[in-house]
Coordinates of C-alpha atoms and ligand atoms in Angstrom, one line a residue:
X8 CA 0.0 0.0 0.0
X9 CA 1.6 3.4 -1.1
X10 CA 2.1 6.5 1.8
X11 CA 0.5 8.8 -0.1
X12 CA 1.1 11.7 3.2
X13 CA 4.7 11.1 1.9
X14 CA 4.2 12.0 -1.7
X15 CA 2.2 15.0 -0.2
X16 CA 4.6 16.0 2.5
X17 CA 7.5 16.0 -0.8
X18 CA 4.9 18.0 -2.9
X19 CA 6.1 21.6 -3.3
X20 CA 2.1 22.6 -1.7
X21 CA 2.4 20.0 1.0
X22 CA 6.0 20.7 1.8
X23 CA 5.3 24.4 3.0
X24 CA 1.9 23.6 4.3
X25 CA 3.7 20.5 6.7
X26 CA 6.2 23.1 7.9
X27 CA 3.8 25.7 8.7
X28 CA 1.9 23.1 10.5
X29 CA 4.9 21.4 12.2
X30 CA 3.4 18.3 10.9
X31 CA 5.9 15.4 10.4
X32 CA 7.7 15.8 6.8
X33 CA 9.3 12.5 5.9
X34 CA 11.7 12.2 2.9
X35 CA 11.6 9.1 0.5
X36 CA 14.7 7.5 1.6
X37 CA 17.4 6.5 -1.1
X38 CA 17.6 2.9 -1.8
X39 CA 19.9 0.4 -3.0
X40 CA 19.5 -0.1 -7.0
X41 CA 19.9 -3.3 -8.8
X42 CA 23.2 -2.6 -10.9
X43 CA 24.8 -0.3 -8.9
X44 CA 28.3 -1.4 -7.5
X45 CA 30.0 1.4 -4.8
X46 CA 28.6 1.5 -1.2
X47 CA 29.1 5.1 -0.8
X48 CA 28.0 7.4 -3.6
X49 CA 29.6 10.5 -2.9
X50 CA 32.2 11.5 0.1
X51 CA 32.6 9.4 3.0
X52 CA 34.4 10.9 6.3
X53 CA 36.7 9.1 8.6
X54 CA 38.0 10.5 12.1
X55 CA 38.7 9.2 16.0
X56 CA 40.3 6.5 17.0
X57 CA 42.9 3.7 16.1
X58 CA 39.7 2.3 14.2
X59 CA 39.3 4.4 11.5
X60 CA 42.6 3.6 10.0
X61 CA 41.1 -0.1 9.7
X62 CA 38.4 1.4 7.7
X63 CA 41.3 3.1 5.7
X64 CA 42.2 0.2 4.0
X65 CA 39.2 -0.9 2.4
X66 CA 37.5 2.8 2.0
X67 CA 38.3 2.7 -1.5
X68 CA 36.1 0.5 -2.3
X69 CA 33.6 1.8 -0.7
X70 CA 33.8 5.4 -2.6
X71 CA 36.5 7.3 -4.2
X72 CA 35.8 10.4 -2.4
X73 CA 37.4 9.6 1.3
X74 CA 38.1 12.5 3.5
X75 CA 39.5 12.5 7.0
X76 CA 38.4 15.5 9.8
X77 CA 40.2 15.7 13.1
X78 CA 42.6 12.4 12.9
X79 CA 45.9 12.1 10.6
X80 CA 46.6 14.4 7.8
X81 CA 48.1 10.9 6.3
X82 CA 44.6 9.0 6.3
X83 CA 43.0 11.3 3.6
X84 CA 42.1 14.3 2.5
X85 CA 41.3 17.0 5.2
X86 CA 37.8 18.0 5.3
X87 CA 37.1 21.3 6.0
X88 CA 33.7 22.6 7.7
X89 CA 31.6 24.7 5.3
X90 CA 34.1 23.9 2.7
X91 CA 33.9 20.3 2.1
X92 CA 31.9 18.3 0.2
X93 CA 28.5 17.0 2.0
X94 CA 29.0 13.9 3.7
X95 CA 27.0 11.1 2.2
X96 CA 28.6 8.7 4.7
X97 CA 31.1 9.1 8.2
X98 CA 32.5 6.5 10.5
X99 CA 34.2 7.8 13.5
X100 CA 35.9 5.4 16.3
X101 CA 35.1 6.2 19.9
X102 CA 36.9 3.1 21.0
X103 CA 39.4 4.9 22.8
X104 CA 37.5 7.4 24.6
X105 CA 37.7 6.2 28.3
X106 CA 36.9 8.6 30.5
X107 CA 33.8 10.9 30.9
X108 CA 36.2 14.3 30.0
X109 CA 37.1 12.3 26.5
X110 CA 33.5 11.9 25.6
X111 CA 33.3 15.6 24.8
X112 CA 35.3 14.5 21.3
X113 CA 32.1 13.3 20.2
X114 CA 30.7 16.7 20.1
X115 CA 33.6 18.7 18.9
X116 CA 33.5 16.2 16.3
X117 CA 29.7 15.8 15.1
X118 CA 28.6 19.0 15.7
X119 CA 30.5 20.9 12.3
X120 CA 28.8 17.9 10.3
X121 CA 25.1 18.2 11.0
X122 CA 24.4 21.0 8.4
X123 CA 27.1 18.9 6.1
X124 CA 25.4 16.1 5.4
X125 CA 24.2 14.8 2.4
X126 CA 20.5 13.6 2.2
X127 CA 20.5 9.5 2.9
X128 CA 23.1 9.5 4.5
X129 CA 24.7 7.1 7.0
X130 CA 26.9 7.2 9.9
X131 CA 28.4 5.3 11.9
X132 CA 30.1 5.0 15.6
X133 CA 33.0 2.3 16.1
X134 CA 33.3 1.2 20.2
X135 CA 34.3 -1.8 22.5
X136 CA 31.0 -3.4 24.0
X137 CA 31.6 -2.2 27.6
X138 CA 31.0 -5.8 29.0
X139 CA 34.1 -6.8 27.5
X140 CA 36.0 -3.6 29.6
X141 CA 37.8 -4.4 33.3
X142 CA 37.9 -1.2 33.6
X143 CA 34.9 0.4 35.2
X144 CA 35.3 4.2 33.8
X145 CA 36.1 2.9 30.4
X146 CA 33.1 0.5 30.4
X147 CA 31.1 3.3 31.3
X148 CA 32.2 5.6 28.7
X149 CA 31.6 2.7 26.3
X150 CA 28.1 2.9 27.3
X151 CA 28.1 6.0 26.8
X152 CA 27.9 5.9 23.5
X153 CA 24.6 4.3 23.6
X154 CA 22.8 7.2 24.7
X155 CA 24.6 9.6 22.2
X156 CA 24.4 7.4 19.2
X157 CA 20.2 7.2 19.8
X158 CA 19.6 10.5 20.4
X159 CA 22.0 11.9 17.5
X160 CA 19.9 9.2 15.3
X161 CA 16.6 11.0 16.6
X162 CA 18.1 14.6 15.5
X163 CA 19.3 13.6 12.0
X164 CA 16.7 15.0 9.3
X165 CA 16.0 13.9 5.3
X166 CA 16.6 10.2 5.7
X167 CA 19.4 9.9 7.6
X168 CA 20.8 7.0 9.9
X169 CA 23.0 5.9 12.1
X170 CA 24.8 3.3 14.0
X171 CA 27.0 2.1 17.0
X172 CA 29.0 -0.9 16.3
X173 CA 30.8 -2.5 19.3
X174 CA 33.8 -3.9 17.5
X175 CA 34.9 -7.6 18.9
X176 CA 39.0 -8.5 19.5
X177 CA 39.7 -10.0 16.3
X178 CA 36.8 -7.9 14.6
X179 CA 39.0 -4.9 13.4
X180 CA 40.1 -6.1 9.8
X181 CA 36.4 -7.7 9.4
X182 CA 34.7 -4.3 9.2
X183 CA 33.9 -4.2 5.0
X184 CA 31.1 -6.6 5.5
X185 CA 28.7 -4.7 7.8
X186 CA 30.4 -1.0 6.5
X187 CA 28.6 -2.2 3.0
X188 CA 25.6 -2.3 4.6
X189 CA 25.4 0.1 7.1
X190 CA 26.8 3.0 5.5
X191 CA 25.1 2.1 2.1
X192 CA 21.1 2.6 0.8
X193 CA 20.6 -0.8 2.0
X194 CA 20.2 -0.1 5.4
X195 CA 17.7 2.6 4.5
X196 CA 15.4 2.2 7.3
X197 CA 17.8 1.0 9.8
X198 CA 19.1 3.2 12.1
X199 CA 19.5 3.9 16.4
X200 CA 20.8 0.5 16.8
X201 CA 24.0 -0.8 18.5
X202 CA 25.3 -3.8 17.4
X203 CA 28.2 -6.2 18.0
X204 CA 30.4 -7.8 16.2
X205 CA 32.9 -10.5 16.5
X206 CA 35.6 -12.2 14.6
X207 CA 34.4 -15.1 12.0
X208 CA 36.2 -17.3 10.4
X209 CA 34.9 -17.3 6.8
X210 CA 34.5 -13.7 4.7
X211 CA 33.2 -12.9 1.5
X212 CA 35.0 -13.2 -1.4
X213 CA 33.4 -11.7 -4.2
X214 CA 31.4 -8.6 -3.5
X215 CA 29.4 -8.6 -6.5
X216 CA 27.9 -12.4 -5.6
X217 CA 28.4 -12.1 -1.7
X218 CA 25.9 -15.1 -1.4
X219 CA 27.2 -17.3 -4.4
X220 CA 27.4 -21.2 -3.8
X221 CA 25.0 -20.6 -1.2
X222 CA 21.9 -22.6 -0.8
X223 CA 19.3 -20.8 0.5
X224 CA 15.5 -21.3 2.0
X225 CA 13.1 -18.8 2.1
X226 CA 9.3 -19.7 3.9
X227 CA 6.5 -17.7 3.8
X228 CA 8.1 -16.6 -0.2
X229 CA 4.9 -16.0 -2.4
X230 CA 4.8 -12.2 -1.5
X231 CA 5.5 -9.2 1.0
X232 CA 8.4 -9.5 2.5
X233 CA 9.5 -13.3 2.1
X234 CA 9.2 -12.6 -1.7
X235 CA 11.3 -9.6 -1.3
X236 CA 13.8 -11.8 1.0
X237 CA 14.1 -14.7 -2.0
X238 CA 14.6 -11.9 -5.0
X239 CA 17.4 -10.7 -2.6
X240 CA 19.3 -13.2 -2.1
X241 CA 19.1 -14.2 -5.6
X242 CA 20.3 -11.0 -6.5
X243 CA 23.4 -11.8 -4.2
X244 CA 23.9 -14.9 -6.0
X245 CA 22.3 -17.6 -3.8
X246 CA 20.7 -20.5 -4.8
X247 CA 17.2 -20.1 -3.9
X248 CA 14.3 -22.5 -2.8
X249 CA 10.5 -20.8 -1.8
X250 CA 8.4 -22.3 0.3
X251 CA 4.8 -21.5 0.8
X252 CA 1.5 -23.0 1.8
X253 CA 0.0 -24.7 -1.3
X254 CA -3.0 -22.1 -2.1
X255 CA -0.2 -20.2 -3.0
X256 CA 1.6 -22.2 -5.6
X257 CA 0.8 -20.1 -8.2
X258 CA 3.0 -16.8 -7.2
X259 CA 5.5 -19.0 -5.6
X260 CA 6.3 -21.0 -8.6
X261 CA 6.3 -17.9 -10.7
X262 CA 8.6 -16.1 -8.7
X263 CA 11.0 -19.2 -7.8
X264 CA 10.8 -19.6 -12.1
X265 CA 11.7 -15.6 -12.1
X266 CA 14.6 -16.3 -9.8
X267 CA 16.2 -19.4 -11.9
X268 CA 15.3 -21.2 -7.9
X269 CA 13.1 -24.2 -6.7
X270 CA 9.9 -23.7 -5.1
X271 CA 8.2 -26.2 -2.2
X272 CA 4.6 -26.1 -1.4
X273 CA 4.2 -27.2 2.3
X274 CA 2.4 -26.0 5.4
X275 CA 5.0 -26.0 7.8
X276 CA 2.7 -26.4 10.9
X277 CA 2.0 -30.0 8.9
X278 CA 2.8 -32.8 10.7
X279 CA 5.2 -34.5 8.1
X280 CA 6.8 -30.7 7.6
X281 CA 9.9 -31.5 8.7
X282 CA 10.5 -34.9 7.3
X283 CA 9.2 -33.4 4.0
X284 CA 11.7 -30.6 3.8
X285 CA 14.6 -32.9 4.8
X286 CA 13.6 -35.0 1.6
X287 CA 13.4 -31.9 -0.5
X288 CA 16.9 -30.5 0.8
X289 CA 19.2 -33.7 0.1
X290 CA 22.2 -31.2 -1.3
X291 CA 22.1 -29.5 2.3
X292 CA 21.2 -25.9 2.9
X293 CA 23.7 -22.7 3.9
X294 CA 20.9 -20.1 5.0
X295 CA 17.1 -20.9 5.8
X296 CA 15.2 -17.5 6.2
X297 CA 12.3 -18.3 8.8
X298 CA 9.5 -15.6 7.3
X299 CA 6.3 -17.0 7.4
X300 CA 4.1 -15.7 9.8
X301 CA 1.0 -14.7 10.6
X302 CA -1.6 -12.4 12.6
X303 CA -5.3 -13.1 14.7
X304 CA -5.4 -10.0 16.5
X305 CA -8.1 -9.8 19.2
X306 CA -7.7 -8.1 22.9
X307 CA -7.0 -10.9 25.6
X308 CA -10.4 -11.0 26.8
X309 CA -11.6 -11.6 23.2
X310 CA -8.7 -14.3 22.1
X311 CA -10.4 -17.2 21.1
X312 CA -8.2 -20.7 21.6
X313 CA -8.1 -21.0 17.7
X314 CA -6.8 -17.7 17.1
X315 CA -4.0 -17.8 20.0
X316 CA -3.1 -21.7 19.1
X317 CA -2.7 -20.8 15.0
X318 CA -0.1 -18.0 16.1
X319 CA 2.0 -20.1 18.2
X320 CA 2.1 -22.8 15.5
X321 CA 2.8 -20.8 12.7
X322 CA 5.3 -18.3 14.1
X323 CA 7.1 -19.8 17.0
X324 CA 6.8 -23.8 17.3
X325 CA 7.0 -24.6 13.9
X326 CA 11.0 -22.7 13.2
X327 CA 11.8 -24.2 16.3
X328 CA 10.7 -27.9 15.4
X329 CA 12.0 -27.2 11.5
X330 CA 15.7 -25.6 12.4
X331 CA 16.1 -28.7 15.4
X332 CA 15.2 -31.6 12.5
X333 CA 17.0 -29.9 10.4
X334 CA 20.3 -29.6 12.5
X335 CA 19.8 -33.1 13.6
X336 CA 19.4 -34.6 10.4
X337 CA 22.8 -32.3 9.0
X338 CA 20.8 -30.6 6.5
X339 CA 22.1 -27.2 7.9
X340 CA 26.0 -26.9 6.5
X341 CA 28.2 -26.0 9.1
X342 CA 28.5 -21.8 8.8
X343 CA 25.2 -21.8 8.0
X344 CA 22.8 -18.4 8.5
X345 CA 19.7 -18.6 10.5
X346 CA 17.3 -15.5 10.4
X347 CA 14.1 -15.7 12.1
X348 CA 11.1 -12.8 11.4
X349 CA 10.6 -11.2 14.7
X350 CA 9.0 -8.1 14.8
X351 CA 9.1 -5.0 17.5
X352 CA 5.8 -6.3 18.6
X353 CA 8.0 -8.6 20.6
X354 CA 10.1 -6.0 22.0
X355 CA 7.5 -3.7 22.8
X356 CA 4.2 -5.5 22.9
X357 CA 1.6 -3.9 20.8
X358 CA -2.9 -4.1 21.9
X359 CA -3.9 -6.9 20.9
X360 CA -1.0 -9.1 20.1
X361 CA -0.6 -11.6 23.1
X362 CA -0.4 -14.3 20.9
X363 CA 1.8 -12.7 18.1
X364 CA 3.8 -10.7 20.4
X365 CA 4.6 -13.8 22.3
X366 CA 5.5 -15.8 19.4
X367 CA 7.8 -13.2 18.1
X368 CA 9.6 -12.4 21.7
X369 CA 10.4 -16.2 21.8
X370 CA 11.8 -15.9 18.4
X371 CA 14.2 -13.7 19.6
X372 CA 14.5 -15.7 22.9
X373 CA 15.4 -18.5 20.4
X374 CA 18.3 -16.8 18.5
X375 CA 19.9 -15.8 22.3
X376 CA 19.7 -19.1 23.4
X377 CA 20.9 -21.5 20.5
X378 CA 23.6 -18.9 19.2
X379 CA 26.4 -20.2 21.9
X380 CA 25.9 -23.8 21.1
X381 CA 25.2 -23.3 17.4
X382 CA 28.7 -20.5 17.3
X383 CA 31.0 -24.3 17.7
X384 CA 30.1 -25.4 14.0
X385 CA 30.4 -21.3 12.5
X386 CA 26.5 -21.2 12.4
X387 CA 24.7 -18.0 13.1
X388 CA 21.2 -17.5 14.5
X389 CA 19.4 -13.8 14.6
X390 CA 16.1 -12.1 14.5
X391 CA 15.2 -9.8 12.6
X392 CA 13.1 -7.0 14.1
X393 CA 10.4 -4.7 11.5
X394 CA 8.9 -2.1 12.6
X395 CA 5.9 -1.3 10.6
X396 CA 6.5 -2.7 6.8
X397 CA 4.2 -1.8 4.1
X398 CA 2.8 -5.3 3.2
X399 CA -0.4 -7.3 2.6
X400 CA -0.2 -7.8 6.1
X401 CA 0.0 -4.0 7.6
X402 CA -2.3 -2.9 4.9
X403 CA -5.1 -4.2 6.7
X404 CA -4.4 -2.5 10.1
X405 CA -7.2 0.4 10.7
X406 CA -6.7 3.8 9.3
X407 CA -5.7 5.4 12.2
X408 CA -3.2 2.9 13.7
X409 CA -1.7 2.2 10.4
X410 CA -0.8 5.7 10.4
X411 CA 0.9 6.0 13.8
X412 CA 2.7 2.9 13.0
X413 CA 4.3 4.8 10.2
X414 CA 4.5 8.0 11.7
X415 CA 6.2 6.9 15.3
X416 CA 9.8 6.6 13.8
X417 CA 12.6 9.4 13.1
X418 CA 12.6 8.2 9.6
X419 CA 8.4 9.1 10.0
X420 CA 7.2 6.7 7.8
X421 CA 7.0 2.7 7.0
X422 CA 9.4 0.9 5.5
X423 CA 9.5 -1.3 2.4
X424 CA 10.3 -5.3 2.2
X425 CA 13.4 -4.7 0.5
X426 CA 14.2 -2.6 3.7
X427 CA 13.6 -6.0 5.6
X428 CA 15.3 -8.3 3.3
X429 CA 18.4 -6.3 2.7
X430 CA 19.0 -6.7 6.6
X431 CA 18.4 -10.4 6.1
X432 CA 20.5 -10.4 3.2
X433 CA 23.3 -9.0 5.1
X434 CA 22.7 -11.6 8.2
X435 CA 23.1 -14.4 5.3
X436 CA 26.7 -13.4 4.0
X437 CA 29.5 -15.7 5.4
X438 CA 31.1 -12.9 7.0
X439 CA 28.2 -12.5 9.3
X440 CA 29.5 -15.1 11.1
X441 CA 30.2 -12.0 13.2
X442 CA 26.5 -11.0 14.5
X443 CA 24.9 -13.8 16.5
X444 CA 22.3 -14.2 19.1
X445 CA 20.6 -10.7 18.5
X446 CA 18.0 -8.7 17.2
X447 CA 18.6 -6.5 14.8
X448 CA 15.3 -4.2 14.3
X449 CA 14.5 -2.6 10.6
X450 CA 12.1 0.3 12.2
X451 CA 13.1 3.4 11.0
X452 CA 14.1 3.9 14.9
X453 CA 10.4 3.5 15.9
X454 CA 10.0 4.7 19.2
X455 CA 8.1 1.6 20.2
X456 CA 10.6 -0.5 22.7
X457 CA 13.2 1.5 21.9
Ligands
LIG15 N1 4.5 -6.4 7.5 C1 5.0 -5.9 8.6 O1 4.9 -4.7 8.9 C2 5.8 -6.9 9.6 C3 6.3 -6.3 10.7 C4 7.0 -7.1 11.6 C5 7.2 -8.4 11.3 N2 6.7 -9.0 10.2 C6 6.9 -10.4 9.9 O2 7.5 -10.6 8.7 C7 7.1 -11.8 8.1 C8 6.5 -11.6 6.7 O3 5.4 -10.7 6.9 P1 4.5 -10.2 5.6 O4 4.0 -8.8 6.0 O5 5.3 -10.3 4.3 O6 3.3 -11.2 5.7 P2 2.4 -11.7 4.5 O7 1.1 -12.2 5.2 O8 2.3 -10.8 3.4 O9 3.2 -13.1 4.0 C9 3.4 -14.2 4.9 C10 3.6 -15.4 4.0 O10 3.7 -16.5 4.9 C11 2.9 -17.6 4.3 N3 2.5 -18.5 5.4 C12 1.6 -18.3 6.4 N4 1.4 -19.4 7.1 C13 2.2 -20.4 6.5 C14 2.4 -21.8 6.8 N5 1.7 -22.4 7.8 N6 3.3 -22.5 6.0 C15 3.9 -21.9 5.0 N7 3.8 -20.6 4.7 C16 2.9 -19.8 5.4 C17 1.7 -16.9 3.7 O11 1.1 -17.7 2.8 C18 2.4 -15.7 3.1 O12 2.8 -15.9 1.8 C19 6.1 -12.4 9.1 O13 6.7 -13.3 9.9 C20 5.6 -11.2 9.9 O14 5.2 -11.6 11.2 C21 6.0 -8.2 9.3

């Protein structure tokens, strides 16, 4: 369903009658574009810490534009306040800053950029997650960094983001991965979230096919956002198989046939589900995307035991029973990438979503607790987290709520599937290896549970 306050808001009427208002004016956010092959289009900053020269090394391929303010002359060229280009992307490192007095580089360094930056564009804050610091003041001004990073997100205007990353030991020369995504159109509606990352053992090789040789299952893939999640990773250059209940055959096969992929019909609540997949998937499998899901939304007093039962099937026990038979069995490669659909219902609980809500915090309860064991054969296990997502699904929320939902975010509006997919497209990579046992939410920085 289109936002049509957005088209209004960017209208040259609605623009000046939203501003005189006060009204919320949200921007259409750049997105990534089939074909295109930099990160970064257009200057990308680097300052702080020991970090940033990291980042140095690969920053050519992210852009050819790469300009240094406050660190080495040596890194790159000196950018100049009022004088430089506009920033379309910046990465500084606040790892070092251990001490309340130090975290005052933060604003002597941000502050000259906020009326420097480019529309779209994406920043992000390098640390060391404070759990891993002995030292209490350093931990603390670690932590610090929380609080800064999620307010500056809140105060950045025409579709900017941005990011903390806690960097792992081991973690410094495996920055490209998530820098491609983070600083890039493809994490879009991503942005106020801290993240951490630690070293892996395999990378990607070829940036142009980061998913090739990969085998790759997608449920729920006839449309929304599990449709969005198989063109993806196809793009990427996975192998693809879509899976969806069998009144849908028709889209799914078209679409798998579109993507050169495989397509299952199966109700995965059905009893033989698991036994069927493992007969369909005798080559083995690298990422399985857990997407289907569904909604019976009704207050507690009104949940009927159908309603709350179908929920819990679909959502919660079927990826558990599916991802266990499929370990067991070995049909899940070691490194594989597990992504499960969680939603910020989970995190923040949403009127009358008991059942869905509950199915999607266990989701994420899932990833947290079978990351450790799962982390000795290189496999990875996440959530993913949308905020509101304009789908089939969200379409048919009342007028009124459907427009909160896309209004409570800094980005002030919903986002698209391929905002959700490119997240989970980035979770599949081998590199990823990294990122385990979290949540990472695509919410535009809703303020629900944040
Ligand atoms: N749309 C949003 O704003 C939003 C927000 C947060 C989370 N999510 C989650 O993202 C996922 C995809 O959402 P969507 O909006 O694209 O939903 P959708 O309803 O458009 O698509 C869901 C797909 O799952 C399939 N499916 C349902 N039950 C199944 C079963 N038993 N076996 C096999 N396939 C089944 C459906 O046929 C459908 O094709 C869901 O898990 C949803 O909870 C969506």
């Amino acid at each position: 369903m289109s936002d049509r306050y957005i088209d209004f808001a960017n209208s040259s009427i609605g623009h000046r009658l939203v501003g005189a208002l006060g009204l919320p004016s949200p921007v259409r956010l750049e997105r990534w574009q089939a074909g295109r092959l930099r990160p970064v289009d257009g200057a990308l900053l680097l300052g702080g810490g020991p970090l940033s020269e990291h980042v140095g090394a690969f920053a050519n391929r992210l852009t050819d534009a790469i300009y240094s303010y406050g660190a080495e002359p040596s890194l790159a060229t000196a950018w100049i306040p009022g004088h430089g280009p506009k920033l379309k992307a910046v990465v500084f490192d606040a790892s070092h800053l251990q001490h309340t007095d130090q975290l005052k580089q933060l604003r002597e360094f941000f502050q000259p950029l906020m009326k420097n930056l480019a529309s779209s564009a994406h920043l992000v804050i390098l640390g060391r997650a404070p759990e891993t610091l002995r030292e209490p003041f350093a931990a603390s001004a670690q932590r610090a960094l929380e609080g800064f990073s999620r307010s500056l997100a809140k105060e950045l205007r025409s579709g900017s983001t941005l990011q903390l990353l806690y960097v792992g030991a081991g973690a410094e020369d495996q920055l490209e991965g998530p820098l491609r995504f983070f600083l890039s159109p493809k994490s879009a509606f991503v942005s106020g979230q801290v993240i951490r990352l630690n070293a892996c053992a395999t990378q990607v090789t070829d940036w142009t096919r980061p998913l090739a040789g990969r085998k790759a299952l997608v449920t729920g893939a006839a449309r929304g956002i599990g449709a969005s999640i198989a063109e993806t990773l196809a793009r990427d250059g996975a192998e693809v198989i879509l899976l969806d209940v069998p009144p849908a055959k028709t889209d799914l096969d078209a679409l798998a046939a579109r993507l050169g992929g495989r397509s299952i019909t199966l109700d995965i609540c059905a009893e033989d589900a698991a036994a069927q997949l493992i007969e369909h998937l005798p080559d083995g499998l690298d990422i399985l995307v857990h997407n289907a899901g569904i909604t019976r939304d009704k207050t507690l007093a009104n949940m009927t035991p159908e309603f709350w039962d179908a929920v819990l099937a679909v959502n919660l026990n079927a990826p558990q029973v599916l991802t266990q038979a499929l370990l067991e069995h070995g049909t899940l490669r070691d490194n594989a990438r597990l992504v499960l659909l969680a939603s910020i219902s989970g995190i923040a609980g949403n009127r009358g979503q008991t059942n869905y809500a509950a199915s999607k915090a266990g989701l994420i309860g899932l990833a947290q607790a079978w990351a450790p064991t799962l982390l000795e054969r290189g496999i990875s296990i996440n959530a993913v987290a949308p905020g509101f997502i304009e789908t089939q699904m969200t379409a048919h929320i009342p007028f009124a709520l459907r427009e909160a939902g896309r209004r409570m975010s800094s980005l002030g509006q919903g986002g698209l599937p391929q905002d959700v997919a490119e997240a989970v497209a980035w979770l599949a990579q081998p590199g990823s290896g990294a990122f385990t046992g979290q949540a990472l939410r695509v919410c535009g920085q809703s303020v629900l549970g944040a």
